[in-house]
Structure formats: structure tokens, C-alpha cells
CSV table of C-alpha atoms and ligand atoms in Angstrom, one decimal:
chain,number,residue,atom,x,y,z
A,1,MET,CA,131.9,-157.3,119.9
A,2,ARG,CA,128.5,-158.0,118.4
A,3,PRO,CA,126.3,-155.2,117.1
A,4,VAL,CA,124.7,-152.7,119.4
A,5,VAL,CA,121.2,-151.4,118.5
A,6,ALA,CA,120.0,-148.3,120.4
A,7,ILE,CA,116.3,-147.6,120.6
A,8,ASP,CA,115.1,-144.3,122.1
A,9,GLY,CA,111.7,-142.7,122.3
A,10,PRO,CA,108.9,-141.5,124.5
A,11,ALA,CA,106.6,-143.6,126.7
A,12,GLY,CA,104.4,-146.0,124.7
A,13,SER,CA,106.2,-145.5,121.4
A,14,GLY,CA,106.9,-149.3,121.2
A,15,LYS,CA,110.5,-149.5,122.4
A,16,SER,CA,110.2,-152.6,124.6
A,17,THR,CA,108.1,-154.4,122.0
A,18,LEU,CA,110.7,-153.7,119.3
A,19,ALA,CA,113.7,-154.4,121.5
A,20,ARG,CA,112.3,-157.8,122.6
A,21,SER,CA,111.5,-158.9,119.0
A,22,LEU,CA,114.8,-157.7,117.7
A,23,GLY,CA,116.7,-159.4,120.5
A,24,GLU,CA,114.9,-162.7,119.6
A,25,VAL,CA,115.4,-162.4,115.9
A,26,LEU,CA,119.0,-161.4,116.0
A,27,GLY,CA,120.0,-163.5,119.1
A,28,LEU,CA,121.1,-160.4,121.0
A,29,ASP,CA,120.6,-159.7,124.7
A,30,VAL,CA,118.2,-156.8,125.6
A,31,LEU,CA,118.6,-154.1,128.2
A,32,ASP,CA,115.6,-152.0,129.3
A,33,THR,CA,117.3,-149.0,130.9
A,34,GLY,CA,114.0,-147.4,131.9
A,35,ALA,CA,113.6,-150.4,134.3
A,36,MET,CA,116.9,-149.4,135.9
A,37,TYR,CA,115.6,-145.8,136.5
A,38,ARG,CA,112.4,-147.2,137.8
A,39,ALA,CA,114.1,-149.5,140.2
A,40,ALA,CA,116.3,-146.6,141.4
A,41,THR,CA,113.1,-144.6,141.9
A,42,LEU,CA,111.6,-147.3,144.0
A,43,ARG,CA,114.5,-147.0,146.4
A,44,VAL,CA,114.4,-143.2,146.3
A,45,ILE,CA,110.7,-143.2,147.2
A,46,ALA,CA,111.4,-145.6,150.1
A,47,VAL,CA,114.1,-143.3,151.4
A,48,MET,CA,112.6,-139.9,150.8
A,49,GLY,CA,108.8,-140.6,151.1
A,50,GLU,CA,106.8,-137.5,150.6
A,51,ASP,CA,109.8,-135.3,150.9
A,52,LEU,CA,110.8,-135.8,147.3
A,53,PRO,CA,110.7,-132.3,145.7
A,54,THR,CA,108.7,-131.7,142.6
A,55,PRO,CA,110.5,-130.0,139.6
A,56,VAL,CA,108.9,-126.7,140.5
A,57,GLY,CA,110.5,-126.6,143.9
A,58,GLU,CA,113.9,-127.7,142.6
A,59,SER,CA,115.9,-124.5,143.1
A,60,ARG,CA,115.4,-124.4,146.9
A,61,ASP,CA,118.1,-126.8,148.0
A,62,ASP,CA,119.8,-129.3,145.8
A,63,SER,CA,121.5,-131.4,148.6
A,64,TRP,CA,118.7,-134.0,148.4
A,65,LYS,CA,120.0,-134.9,144.9
A,66,LEU,CA,123.4,-135.8,146.1
A,67,HIS,CA,121.9,-137.8,148.9
A,68,VAL,CA,119.6,-139.7,146.6
A,69,ALA,CA,122.4,-140.4,144.1
A,70,GLU,CA,124.5,-141.8,147.0
A,71,VAL,CA,121.6,-144.1,148.0
A,72,VAL,CA,121.2,-145.3,144.5
A,73,ARG,CA,125.0,-145.9,144.1
A,74,GLU,CA,124.7,-148.5,146.8
A,75,CYS,CA,121.9,-150.4,145.1
A,76,VAL,CA,122.4,-153.5,143.1
A,77,ILE,CA,120.0,-153.3,140.1
A,78,ASP,CA,119.6,-156.4,137.9
A,79,VAL,CA,117.5,-156.0,134.8
A,80,ASP,CA,116.7,-159.2,132.9
A,81,SER,CA,113.4,-160.9,132.2
A,82,ARG,CA,112.8,-159.9,135.8
A,83,VAL,CA,113.9,-156.7,137.6
A,84,ARG,CA,115.7,-157.1,141.0
A,85,LEU,CA,116.7,-154.4,143.5
A,86,ASP,CA,119.3,-155.7,146.0
A,87,GLY,CA,118.1,-159.2,145.1
A,88,LEU,CA,114.4,-158.5,145.6
A,89,ASP,CA,112.1,-159.1,142.7
A,90,VAL,CA,110.5,-155.7,141.9
A,91,THR,CA,109.3,-156.4,138.4
A,92,GLU,CA,105.7,-155.4,139.2
A,93,ASP,CA,106.5,-152.7,141.8
A,94,ILE,CA,108.3,-150.5,139.3
A,95,ARG,CA,105.2,-150.1,137.1
A,96,THR,CA,102.9,-148.3,139.7
A,97,ASP,CA,101.4,-144.8,139.1
A,98,ARG,CA,103.6,-143.5,141.9
A,99,VAL,CA,106.8,-144.6,140.1
A,100,ASP,CA,105.4,-143.1,136.9
A,101,GLN,CA,104.9,-139.8,138.6
A,102,VAL,CA,108.3,-139.6,140.2
A,103,VAL,CA,110.7,-141.4,137.8
A,104,SER,CA,111.4,-138.4,135.5
A,105,ILE,CA,112.3,-136.2,138.5
A,106,VAL,CA,114.8,-138.8,139.8
A,107,ALA,CA,116.1,-139.3,136.3
A,108,SER,CA,116.9,-135.6,136.0
A,109,ILE,CA,119.7,-135.8,138.6
A,110,PRO,CA,122.9,-135.6,136.6
A,111,VAL,CA,125.1,-137.5,139.1
A,112,LEU,CA,122.6,-140.3,139.4
A,113,ARG,CA,122.4,-140.5,135.6
A,114,GLU,CA,126.3,-140.8,135.4
A,115,ASP,CA,126.1,-143.8,137.7
A,116,LEU,CA,123.4,-145.6,135.7
A,117,VAL,CA,124.9,-144.7,132.3
A,118,SER,CA,128.2,-146.2,133.4
A,119,ARG,CA,126.4,-149.4,134.5
A,120,GLN,CA,124.6,-149.5,131.1
A,121,ARG,CA,127.9,-149.2,129.3
A,122,GLN,CA,129.4,-152.0,131.4
A,123,TRP,CA,126.4,-154.1,130.6
A,124,ILE,CA,127.0,-153.6,126.8
A,125,TYR,CA,130.7,-154.6,127.2
A,126,ALA,CA,129.9,-157.5,129.4
A,127,HIS,CA,127.3,-158.8,126.9
A,128,GLY,CA,129.4,-158.1,123.9
A,129,GLY,CA,126.7,-155.9,122.3
A,130,GLY,CA,122.9,-156.0,122.5
A,131,VAL,CA,119.7,-154.2,122.0
A,132,VAL,CA,119.5,-151.3,124.5
A,133,GLU,CA,116.4,-149.1,124.9
A,134,GLY,CA,115.7,-145.9,126.7
A,135,ARG,CA,115.9,-142.1,126.1
A,136,ASP,CA,119.6,-141.3,125.7
A,137,ILE,CA,121.1,-144.5,124.4
A,138,GLY,CA,122.1,-143.2,120.9
A,139,THR,CA,123.1,-139.8,122.2
A,140,VAL,CA,124.9,-140.5,125.5
A,141,VAL,CA,125.2,-144.1,126.5
A,142,TYR,CA,126.4,-145.5,123.2
A,143,PRO,CA,126.8,-143.0,120.4
A,144,ASP,CA,128.8,-145.5,118.4
A,145,ALA,CA,125.8,-147.9,118.1
A,146,ASP,CA,125.6,-149.7,114.8
A,147,LEU,CA,122.0,-148.6,114.4
A,148,LYS,CA,120.1,-145.9,116.3
A,149,VAL,CA,116.3,-146.2,116.1
A,150,TYR,CA,114.2,-143.2,117.3
A,151,LEU,CA,110.7,-144.4,117.8
A,152,THR,CA,107.7,-142.1,118.2
A,153,ALA,CA,103.9,-142.1,117.9
A,154,SER,CA,101.2,-139.5,118.5
A,155,ILE,CA,100.4,-138.9,122.2
A,156,GLU,CA,96.8,-140.1,121.6
A,157,SER,CA,97.9,-143.5,120.3
A,158,ARG,CA,100.6,-143.9,123.0
A,159,ALA,CA,98.0,-143.1,125.7
A,160,GLU,CA,95.5,-145.5,124.1
A,161,ARG,CA,98.1,-148.3,123.9
A,162,ARG,CA,98.9,-147.8,127.6
A,163,ALA,CA,95.2,-147.7,128.5
A,164,ILE,CA,94.6,-151.0,126.7
A,165,GLU,CA,97.7,-152.5,128.4
A,166,LYS,CA,96.5,-151.4,131.8
A,167,ALA,CA,93.0,-152.6,131.0
A,168,ILE,CA,91.5,-149.4,132.4
A,169,GLY,CA,89.5,-146.7,130.5
A,170,GLU,CA,91.2,-143.6,131.9
A,171,LYS,CA,92.8,-142.6,128.6
A,172,ALA,CA,92.7,-138.8,129.3
A,173,GLU,CA,94.5,-139.3,132.7
A,174,ILE,CA,97.1,-141.5,131.1
A,175,GLU,CA,97.6,-139.0,128.3
A,176,SER,CA,98.3,-136.2,130.7
A,177,MET,CA,100.7,-138.3,132.8
A,178,ILE,CA,102.6,-139.3,129.7
A,179,ASP,CA,102.6,-135.7,128.4
A,180,ARG,CA,104.1,-134.5,131.7
A,181,ARG,CA,106.8,-137.2,131.6
A,182,ASP,CA,107.6,-136.4,128.0
A,183,LYS,CA,108.2,-132.7,128.9
A,184,LEU,CA,110.4,-133.6,131.9
A,185,ASP,CA,112.3,-136.2,129.8
A,186,MET,CA,112.9,-133.7,127.0
A,187,SER,CA,113.9,-130.7,129.1
A,188,ARG,CA,116.5,-132.0,131.5
A,189,ALA,CA,120.0,-130.8,131.4
A,190,THR,CA,121.7,-134.1,130.8
A,191,GLY,CA,120.5,-137.2,128.9
A,192,ALA,CA,117.4,-135.5,127.5
A,193,LEU,CA,115.2,-137.4,125.0
A,194,PRO,CA,116.0,-135.6,121.7
A,195,SER,CA,113.2,-134.0,119.8
A,196,ILE,CA,112.0,-135.7,116.7
A,197,GLU,CA,113.1,-132.7,114.7
A,198,MET,CA,116.7,-132.9,116.0
A,199,THR,CA,116.8,-136.7,115.3
A,200,ALA,CA,115.3,-136.3,111.8
A,201,LEU,CA,117.9,-133.6,111.0
A,202,ALA,CA,120.7,-136.0,112.1
A,203,ALA,CA,119.2,-138.8,110.0
A,204,SER,CA,118.7,-136.6,106.9
A,205,GLY,CA,122.5,-136.4,106.2
A,206,LYS,CA,124.5,-139.4,105.1
A,207,GLU,CA,123.9,-141.2,108.4
A,208,ASN,CA,122.3,-144.4,107.4
A,209,ASN,CA,122.6,-145.7,110.9
A,210,ILE,CA,119.9,-143.4,112.3
A,211,MET,CA,116.2,-144.2,111.7
A,212,VAL,CA,113.2,-142.2,112.8
A,213,ILE,CA,110.0,-144.3,112.8
A,214,ASP,CA,106.6,-142.9,113.6
A,215,SER,CA,104.6,-146.0,114.6
A,216,THR,CA,101.2,-144.2,114.9
A,217,GLU,CA,100.0,-146.0,111.8
A,218,HIS,CA,102.2,-149.1,112.0
A,219,ASN,CA,101.9,-152.2,114.0
A,220,ALA,CA,104.8,-153.8,115.8
A,221,ASP,CA,105.6,-156.3,113.0
A,222,ASP,CA,105.8,-153.4,110.4
A,223,VAL,CA,108.3,-151.6,112.7
A,224,LEU,CA,110.3,-154.7,113.2
A,225,ASN,CA,110.6,-155.3,109.5
A,226,MET,CA,111.6,-151.7,108.8
A,227,VAL,CA,114.4,-152.1,111.2
A,228,LEU,CA,115.5,-155.5,109.9
A,229,SER,CA,115.6,-154.1,106.3
A,230,ARG,CA,117.8,-151.2,107.5
A,231,LEU,CA,120.1,-153.6,109.3
A,232,GLU,CA,120.5,-155.5,106.1
A,233,HIS,CA,120.9,-152.3,104.0
A,234,ILE,CA,123.8,-151.1,106.2
A,235,GLY,CA,125.4,-154.5,106.0
A,236,ILE,CA,125.1,-155.5,109.7
A,237,TYR,CA,123.0,-158.7,109.0
A,238,ARG,CA,122.2,-160.7,105.9
A,239,PHE,CA,118.8,-162.2,105.8
A,240,SER,CA,117.5,-165.0,103.6
A,241,LYS,CA,115.6,-163.1,100.9
A,242,THR,CA,112.4,-165.1,100.9
A,243,GLU,CA,112.0,-165.0,104.6
A,244,VAL,CA,112.4,-161.3,105.7
A,245,PRO,CA,108.8,-160.1,105.7
A,246,GLU,CA,107.4,-162.5,108.3
A,247,HIS,CA,107.9,-162.0,112.0
A,248,GLY,CA,109.3,-164.9,114.1
A,249,VAL,CA,112.7,-166.3,115.0
A,250,GLU,CA,112.6,-169.3,112.7
A,251,LYS,CA,111.5,-167.2,109.8
A,252,HIS,CA,114.5,-164.9,110.0
A,253,PRO,CA,117.5,-167.1,109.4
A,254,HIS,CA,120.3,-164.6,109.3
A,255,GLU,CA,124.0,-164.3,109.3
A,256,GLU,CA,125.8,-161.6,111.2
A,257,VAL,CA,128.2,-159.9,108.8
A,258,PRO,CA,131.7,-160.0,110.3
A,259,GLY,CA,133.5,-156.8,111.0
B,301,LIG,O1,108.2,-147.7,129.3
B,301,LIG,P1,108.2,-146.2,129.3
B,301,LIG,O2,108.6,-145.6,128.0
B,301,LIG,O3,106.9,-145.7,129.9
B,301,LIG,O4,109.2,-145.7,130.3
B,301,LIG,P2,110.6,-146.3,130.7
B,301,LIG,O5,111.4,-146.6,129.5
B,301,LIG,O6,110.3,-147.4,131.6
B,301,LIG,O7,111.3,-145.1,131.4
B,301,LIG,C1,110.8,-144.6,132.6
B,301,LIG,C2,111.5,-143.2,132.9
B,301,LIG,O8,112.9,-143.5,133.1
B,301,LIG,C3,111.4,-142.3,131.7
B,301,LIG,O9,110.3,-141.5,131.7
B,301,LIG,C4,112.7,-141.4,131.9
B,301,LIG,O10,112.4,-140.4,132.9
B,301,LIG,C5,113.7,-142.4,132.6
B,301,LIG,N1,114.7,-142.9,131.6
B,301,LIG,C6,115.7,-142.1,131.4
B,301,LIG,O11,115.8,-141.0,131.9
B,301,LIG,N2,116.7,-142.5,130.6
B,301,LIG,C7,116.7,-143.7,130.0
B,301,LIG,N3,117.7,-144.1,129.3
B,301,LIG,C8,115.6,-144.5,130.2
B,301,LIG,C9,114.5,-144.1,131.0
B,302,LIG,O1,108.5,-149.4,125.7
B,302,LIG,P1,107.5,-148.4,125.3
B,302,LIG,O2,106.9,-147.7,126.4
B,302,LIG,O3,108.1,-147.4,124.3
B,302,LIG,O4,106.3,-149.1,124.5
B,302,LIG,P2,105.9,-150.7,124.6
B,302,LIG,O5,105.7,-151.1,126.0
B,302,LIG,O6,106.8,-151.5,123.7
B,302,LIG,O7,104.5,-150.6,123.8
B,302,LIG,C1,103.3,-150.1,124.5
B,302,LIG,C2,102.1,-150.8,124.0
B,302,LIG,O8,101.9,-150.4,122.6
B,302,LIG,C3,102.2,-152.3,124.0
B,302,LIG,O9,101.0,-152.8,124.5
B,302,LIG,C4,102.4,-152.7,122.6
B,302,LIG,O10,101.9,-154.0,122.2
B,302,LIG,C5,101.7,-151.6,121.8
B,302,LIG,N1,102.3,-151.3,120.5
B,302,LIG,C6,101.5,-151.1,119.4
B,302,LIG,O11,100.3,-151.1,119.6
B,302,LIG,N2,102.0,-150.8,118.2
B,302,LIG,C7,103.3,-150.7,118.0
B,302,LIG,N3,103.8,-150.4,116.8
B,302,LIG,C8,104.2,-150.9,119.1
B,302,LIG,C9,103.7,-151.2,120.4
């Protein structure tokens, strides 16, 4: 088994960016678990349409959750450089505002989470390790990860990053959507995104394998280098001394430390 690096954090904190560069530098496969929840959500929207309850109406009748979880259980979800749902390429479809609005509600269904968490663990075993990003990777999916990175950034900068990415100027609207999703992701009964305080507490003991990084003032290369230094510090990888600070596959010749 090769190393497992878990990356958790809220929307726009830089998880995918870090996961991709780490995967490249370390030669590890990368799994975006958010894309799995998004693909599942696409199917749920197709089946439930406008009948999908909001979190406020949740207590009325919970039978829809079992129905939805059953529908998702039947889906084949492949997440690679493209995302496929039952063989259909849905890479772009999973990034719409509608999916953004609904995904945290779908992801709050415990039985559906069990299904996806089990698929994520299977992916890790089948790939013999990897870089896995999401909300509950270090806490639920793979608590034995060699390194658990908790990424965060101020909500203003996360919204700004997303606004730049989407090339639209509605930063205030994006900020309120992200804020709503943060709250839902942090308050659900299972697989909740841990608070930064909880993670910092866990990291403050002797646990060298937990890192909390606030990327508000750091660009993606800074964050990558912090993580590479920690991997070296805890003895997972050995990098050639002269080459660590620069970003880029060729510039990071490394040896995986056996064990
Ligand atoms: O890229 P972004 O951070 O905006 O979101 P994402 O990683 O694509 O995740 C979309 C949604 O899926 C999140 O808001 C969570 O509700 C859910 N999710 C989850 O519950 N558990 C995970 N391990 C990953 C995502
Ligand atoms: O996966 P997640 O939603 O956590 O964030 P991302 O998709 O990796 O990053 C969101 C945007 O922020 C991207 O356009 C990145 O280029 C940018 N970013 C940044 O400006 N500074 C960082 N330290 C990390 C990401």
C-alpha cells in the first residue's frame, strides 16, 4: 500500500488544486469525493425534481431519504479526470448552481453517505493509496491516512476565488451560497466537516500527521510546499534538498520511504 493523503476543507479552500499537484508530484492517483456526491445529486434531481425537501422541511417524512439512497445505490459513478454517471459524461453538469444548491442536502442522508464512503474506501484499496479530497476523509473515510490536511481560507477569499473561476462578478451571491453550504456541511449528523478549532486541537498534540493550513494569504504553490515539507518531516517521502521549493514534477525528484 502506498501513502494515503487526506485533504478536507470547505468550498474554495483549494482542495482540488492541492490534490492535483500532490498527485502529480508524488505520482499518486487522486479522488475527488465531492464529484461523487455531485454526480449522485444529479441523479437525485432527475428522480425527485422539485419534490426534493429543503433542510427546513426535513422532519415531515423521511421516507424520501431511503428512496433516494436506493436510487443512488444503483448508479455507477466513475470519477477520474472526467466524471461519469452510468457511463454518461457529466463532468460539466455536476457544477451547475442547481447542484450547488442541493448537494449538501443529498449529502446529509446517512445511508447514502455509507454507500459512497464504502465506494471511496474501495477506491483507496484498489489504487493502493492516493490523494483523497472531501469533507470527511480524515475523520470517517480513512482515519489512518498518513497525512491529514485540513485546508481553510476566509469566506471572502473563497467566494472571490469562485467568482474569478466562474468569470462572473456576483461575489456576494456566491458568498451566501458557499456560507449556506458550509453550515449544512458542518452541522449534519454523520460525516460533518470538522470545525477548524476541533482540527487545530487534534493537531496541537503529538499528531504530526495532521496539518491545518489557512490559505487566505497563501498561493497554491506555498500550500503545496508546506505539505511536501511535512511529508518529508514525518518520513513519508524524501526529496532532493536543492529541489524542494519549486513547483513541478521534474523539480521534485523524490523517493517514497518504504514502510
Ligand atoms: O469543490 P467544492 O468544495 O465546492 O465542493 P465539492 O468538494 O465538490 O463537494 C460538494 C458537496 O459534496 C459538499 O458541499 C458536501 O455537501 C458534499 N461532500 C460531502 O458531503 N463529503 C465529501 N467527502 C465530499 C463532498
Ligand atoms: O476544491 P476546492 O473547492 O477546495 O478549491 P479549488 O477548486 O482547488 O480552488 C478554488 C479556486 O481557488 C481555484 O481557482 C484555485 O486556483 C484558487 N486557489 C487560490 O487562489 N489559492 C490557493 N491557495 C488555492 C486555490
